[in-house]
Structure formats: C-alpha cells, structure tokens
Short mmCIF file of C-alpha atoms and ligand atoms in Angstrom, two decimals:
data_model
loop_
_atom_site.label_atom_id
_atom_site.label_comp_id
_atom_site.label_asym_id
_atom_site.label_seq_id
_atom_site.Cartn_x
_atom_site.Cartn_y
_atom_site.Cartn_z
CA MET U 1 -23.05 2.55 -7.88
CA LYS U 2 -20.06 0.33 -8.93
CA GLU U 3 -18.95 -2.09 -6.55
CA ILE U 4 -15.15 -3.31 -6.39
CA ASN U 5 -13.78 -6.20 -4.06
CA PHE U 6 -10.43 -5.24 -2.17
CA ILE U 7 -8.80 -8.35 -1.08
CA THR U 8 -6.40 -7.81 1.81
CA GLN U 9 -6.08 -8.60 5.45
CA ASN U 10 -5.14 -4.94 6.49
CA ASN U 11 -8.30 -2.81 7.65
CA ALA U 12 -6.33 0.25 7.57
CA LYS U 13 -5.68 0.00 3.97
CA VAL U 14 -9.44 -0.35 3.21
CA ALA U 15 -10.19 2.53 5.25
CA GLU U 16 -7.60 4.43 3.25
CA LEU U 17 -9.07 3.35 -0.14
CA ARG U 18 -12.56 3.98 0.95
CA ALA U 19 -12.07 7.63 2.05
CA LYS U 20 -10.64 8.19 -1.57
CA ALA U 21 -13.52 6.46 -3.37
CA LYS U 22 -15.83 8.86 -1.69
CA GLN U 23 -14.79 11.46 -4.85
CA PHE U 24 -15.84 8.44 -7.07
CA GLU U 25 -18.96 6.69 -7.63
CA LEU U 26 -17.42 3.49 -6.49
CA THR U 27 -17.84 1.08 -3.45
CA ILE U 28 -14.97 -0.77 -1.93
CA ASN U 29 -16.20 -4.35 -0.62
CA HIS U 30 -13.85 -5.59 1.55
CA ILE U 31 -12.90 -9.30 1.27
CA SER U 32 -10.69 -10.33 4.14
CA ALA U 33 -8.72 -13.35 2.73
CA PRO U 34 -5.26 -14.39 2.68
CA TYR U 35 -3.32 -14.85 -0.53
CA PRO U 36 0.45 -15.86 -1.16
CA GLU U 37 2.74 -13.24 -1.19
CA LEU U 38 5.83 -14.33 -3.32
CA GLN U 39 9.08 -13.72 -2.33
CA ALA U 40 10.31 -11.42 -4.94
CA ASP U 41 12.66 -8.46 -6.01
CA THR U 42 9.70 -5.94 -6.95
CA LEU U 43 6.21 -5.11 -5.69
CA GLU U 44 4.93 -5.76 -9.26
CA ASP U 45 6.05 -9.33 -9.30
CA VAL U 46 4.41 -9.83 -6.11
CA VAL U 47 0.96 -8.20 -6.84
CA ARG U 48 0.92 -9.91 -10.63
CA TYR U 49 1.36 -13.54 -8.89
CA GLY U 50 -1.40 -12.50 -6.26
CA LEU U 51 -3.90 -11.36 -9.18
CA ALA U 52 -3.21 -14.71 -10.73
CA TYR U 53 -4.03 -16.88 -7.53
CA CYS U 54 -7.04 -14.59 -6.70
CA GLN U 55 -8.55 -14.68 -9.97
CA LYS U 56 -9.10 -18.27 -9.42
CA LYS U 57 -11.17 -17.63 -6.06
CA PHE U 58 -12.65 -14.29 -6.22
CA PRO U 59 -15.15 -12.43 -8.25
CA ALA U 60 -13.90 -9.50 -10.59
CA PRO U 61 -13.61 -6.76 -10.43
CA PHE U 62 -11.48 -7.03 -7.68
CA ILE U 63 -7.98 -5.19 -6.53
CA ILE U 64 -5.21 -6.16 -4.16
CA GLU U 65 -2.50 -3.72 -2.94
CA ASP U 66 1.52 -4.25 -1.97
CA SER U 67 3.47 -1.62 -0.71
CA GLY U 68 6.50 -1.38 1.05
CA LEU U 69 9.39 0.79 2.45
CA PHE U 70 12.20 1.59 0.54
CA VAL U 71 15.80 2.93 1.94
CA ASP U 72 18.29 4.26 -0.61
CA THR U 73 21.14 3.59 1.54
CA LEU U 74 20.35 0.07 1.74
CA HIS U 75 19.74 -0.36 -1.81
CA GLY U 76 16.07 -0.17 -1.48
CA PHE U 77 15.69 -2.76 1.39
CA PRO U 78 13.23 -3.67 2.77
CA GLY U 79 11.19 -2.92 -0.09
CA PRO U 80 9.16 -5.98 -0.74
CA PHE U 81 10.35 -7.71 2.22
CA SER U 82 8.72 -4.86 4.59
CA SER U 83 6.19 -6.94 5.96
CA TYR U 84 8.89 -9.63 7.26
CA VAL U 85 11.09 -6.77 8.68
CA HIS U 86 8.17 -5.25 10.15
CA ARG U 87 7.48 -8.54 12.25
CA THR U 88 10.56 -9.24 13.27
CA VAL U 89 12.41 -6.03 14.26
CA GLY U 90 9.61 -3.64 14.12
CA ASN U 91 9.85 0.06 14.03
CA ARG U 92 12.15 0.55 16.69
CA GLY U 93 14.50 -2.05 15.18
CA LEU U 94 14.27 -0.62 11.76
CA VAL U 95 15.43 3.08 13.03
CA LYS U 96 18.14 1.45 14.78
CA LEU U 97 19.45 -0.46 11.69
CA VAL U 98 18.93 2.42 9.06
CA GLY U 99 19.65 5.42 11.38
CA GLU U 100 17.45 8.50 12.16
CA GLY U 101 17.17 10.96 9.39
CA VAL U 102 17.84 8.52 6.60
CA PRO U 103 15.76 9.21 3.29
CA ALA U 104 13.47 6.66 2.53
CA ARG U 105 10.25 6.12 0.27
CA PHE U 106 7.06 4.55 0.50
CA GLU U 107 5.82 2.80 -3.02
CA SER U 108 2.39 1.20 -3.43
CA ILE U 109 1.02 -0.98 -6.51
CA ILE U 110 -2.33 -1.51 -6.79
CA GLY U 111 -3.05 -4.47 -8.97
CA SER U 112 -6.72 -4.65 -10.39
CA CYS U 113 -8.76 -7.72 -12.14
CA TYR U 114 -11.60 -6.81 -14.43
CA HIS U 115 -11.32 -8.08 -18.29
CA ASP U 116 -7.54 -8.19 -17.79
CA PHE U 117 -4.64 -7.61 -15.02
CA ARG U 118 -3.54 -3.74 -14.44
CA LEU U 119 -1.25 -2.26 -12.15
CA PHE U 120 -1.20 1.23 -10.65
CA ARG U 121 1.59 2.92 -8.84
CA GLY U 122 1.91 5.67 -6.35
CA GLN U 123 5.11 6.75 -4.17
CA VAL U 124 6.03 9.16 -1.56
CA GLU U 125 9.27 10.65 -0.04
CA GLY U 126 10.22 11.27 3.21
CA ARG U 127 12.86 10.20 5.84
CA ILE U 128 12.90 7.74 8.67
CA VAL U 129 12.66 9.18 12.10
CA ARG U 130 12.20 7.87 15.60
CA SER U 131 8.56 7.09 16.30
CA ARG U 132 6.24 9.98 16.55
CA GLY U 133 2.21 9.57 16.46
CA ARG U 134 -0.33 7.16 16.74
CA SER U 135 -2.30 7.19 13.71
CA GLY U 136 -2.21 4.85 10.91
CA PHE U 137 -0.55 1.57 11.03
CA GLY U 138 2.95 -0.29 10.12
CA PHE U 139 5.80 2.45 9.60
CA ASP U 140 3.83 5.42 9.57
CA PRO U 141 5.05 6.52 12.83
CA ILE U 142 8.39 6.39 11.51
CA PHE U 143 8.07 7.98 8.31
CA GLU U 144 7.95 11.63 8.04
CA HIS U 145 7.10 14.06 5.08
CA GLU U 146 7.57 17.32 5.27
CA GLY U 147 7.84 17.81 9.13
CA ARG U 148 5.20 15.46 9.79
CA THR U 149 5.29 11.78 10.23
CA PHE U 150 2.19 9.89 8.85
CA GLY U 151 1.39 8.51 12.51
CA GLU U 152 0.72 12.28 13.19
CA MET U 153 -1.72 12.76 10.22
CA MET U 154 -5.31 12.06 10.15
CA ILE U 155 -6.43 9.74 7.45
CA ASP U 156 -7.51 12.50 4.76
CA GLU U 157 -4.22 14.38 5.34
CA LYS U 158 -2.11 11.16 4.88
CA ASN U 159 -4.35 10.50 1.67
CA ALA U 160 -3.55 13.80 0.41
CA ILE U 161 0.31 12.83 -0.26
CA SER U 162 0.62 8.91 0.16
CA HIS U 163 2.14 6.24 -1.98
CA ARG U 164 -1.16 4.16 -1.61
CA SER U 165 -3.58 7.48 -1.97
CA GLU U 166 -1.54 8.01 -5.69
CA ALA U 167 -1.99 4.46 -6.76
CA ALA U 168 -5.74 4.67 -5.90
CA GLU U 169 -6.30 7.85 -7.55
CA LEU U 170 -4.79 6.54 -11.10
CA PHE U 171 -7.04 3.43 -10.32
CA LEU U 172 -10.29 5.11 -9.33
CA LYS U 173 -9.97 7.56 -12.41
CA TRP U 174 -9.55 4.22 -14.66
CA ALA U 175 -12.12 2.26 -12.92
CA SER U 176 -15.10 4.95 -12.75
CA THR U 177 -14.77 5.13 -16.34
CA VAL U 178 -14.22 1.54 -17.50
CA ILE U 179 -16.10 -0.63 -14.87
P1 ITT I 1 -2.19 -7.54 2.72
O1 ITT I 1 -3.33 -8.23 3.12
O2 ITT I 1 -3.16 -6.37 1.87
O3 ITT I 1 -1.04 -8.24 2.00
P2 ITT I 1 -0.14 -6.30 4.66
O4 ITT I 1 -0.43 -5.42 5.86
O5 ITT I 1 0.84 -7.56 4.76
O6 ITT I 1 -1.76 -6.30 4.05
P3 ITT I 1 1.71 -5.40 2.59
O7 ITT I 1 2.24 -6.44 2.42
O8 ITT I 1 1.38 -4.40 1.41
O9 ITT I 1 0.41 -5.41 3.28
O10 ITT I 1 2.63 -4.37 3.51
C1 ITT I 1 4.05 -4.49 3.81
C2 ITT I 1 4.33 -3.74 5.04
O11 ITT I 1 4.60 -2.63 4.69
C3 ITT I 1 3.50 -3.86 6.17
O12 ITT I 1 4.06 -4.59 7.41
C4 ITT I 1 3.07 -2.48 6.72
O13 ITT I 1 3.55 -2.34 8.00
C5 ITT I 1 4.21 -1.62 5.94
N1 ITT I 1 3.27 -0.48 5.15
C6 ITT I 1 2.67 -0.58 3.72
N2 ITT I 1 2.18 0.50 3.67
C7 ITT I 1 2.40 1.06 4.38
C8 ITT I 1 1.67 2.45 5.09
O14 ITT I 1 0.84 3.18 4.30
N3 ITT I 1 1.74 2.86 6.17
C9 ITT I 1 2.96 2.44 7.06
N4 ITT I 1 3.47 1.14 6.94
C10 ITT I 1 3.20 0.71 5.69
#
C-alpha cells in the first residue's frame, strides 16, 4: 500500500481525504503540525509557500491543502482570509456581513510534494444561509448546495460534491499511477 503524509492541523480534512482514498490503493498518514500560512491573494500562493516550507521539515511524498469560501458580491472575500474571518466573526457574523441567500463557492487547492510540486484544484457552488446542521466543520452549516447545507450532510454525501473531494480525486488519480 502506498503511503502519503498529509500535513494539517484539521482532523476533519483528514477524515474527508481518508474516506476518499478508500477507492484508491493509498493510505493517508496524518502529520498534525503547523506551517506558516502566507497572507496572500490566492490559495495557490499560500499552498506554494507552504510546500516550500514543509519540504525542509517533512518526508515526501506529502500533501497540504488550503481552502476558502469566496463570496462574489464581496469580490471573493474572505477567500484566502477564511480562517481569520472564521476565527473572528464566526459563522453568525459572516451571515450578517454578507446576507442570507448570497451566492458563494468553496475552493480547495491540494499541493503535493513528490519529485516536484503539483497543485490540484476543486470548487463547489452554493449560497450562504442561516446555520443548519451539525456535521462537518468551519462554514459547513452556513453553506447550502442544492437545498442542503454541508452541515446537514454525512461525510460521504459531502465527498460526492465538495471542493476538497474534487481536488482530492484529481490528486489521488495522479498519485495512484505515479507514486
Ligand atoms: P490547515 O492546518 O490544513 O491549514 P485549517 O483549518 O486552518 O487547517 P484552511 O486554512 O484551509 O484550514 O481553512 C480556511 C478556513 O475555511 C477554515 O477556518 C475553515 O473554517 C474553512 N473551510 C475550509 N474548508 C472548509 C469546508 O470543507 N467546510 C467548511 N469550512 C471550510
């Protein structure tokens, strides 16, 4: 069985990736360690910086993942600043700020380090709603996709449509042939 290290402090991301990796001959090892998150305009820049830092500290093959919630009416905010917004105003504050029913999308970039760096991208469209459901993490209860929030979905249901799952599928397909 091939093994890949996933460097993240977010256990829920690991659970989602592991559920996805079951379809492939790959094991995800969790390395729970921090790495500096660059304050940049794009998730791609954050991930490239993180990969370069982690390459000096952790054994390849490894991946990191950065994700964010992008609201069109706010020109993509909070986007790469999602962690900060979640930490400060929280879900209730964000709904107040952007308004209910406003279109938004989640984006995910998985960065892998093997012989070189590669980026894999996924996204999912939805809208911001008042909090519903207790599953998942972060903004899941206020992100609605086709009538249900991510907070109302089991992990496999979220994985059938989510931004992270789309990026993971691309990564896992590549990794299962190359690594
Ligand atoms: P890392 O250690 O992997 O960086 P993190 O939790 O800091 O873990 P991110 O910086 O990628 O993760 O996440 C940015 C914010 O966006 C984070 O605070 C989450 O609340 C939110 N977020 C990202 N993906 C999400 C998802 O699938 N569902 C709900 N919220 C999500």
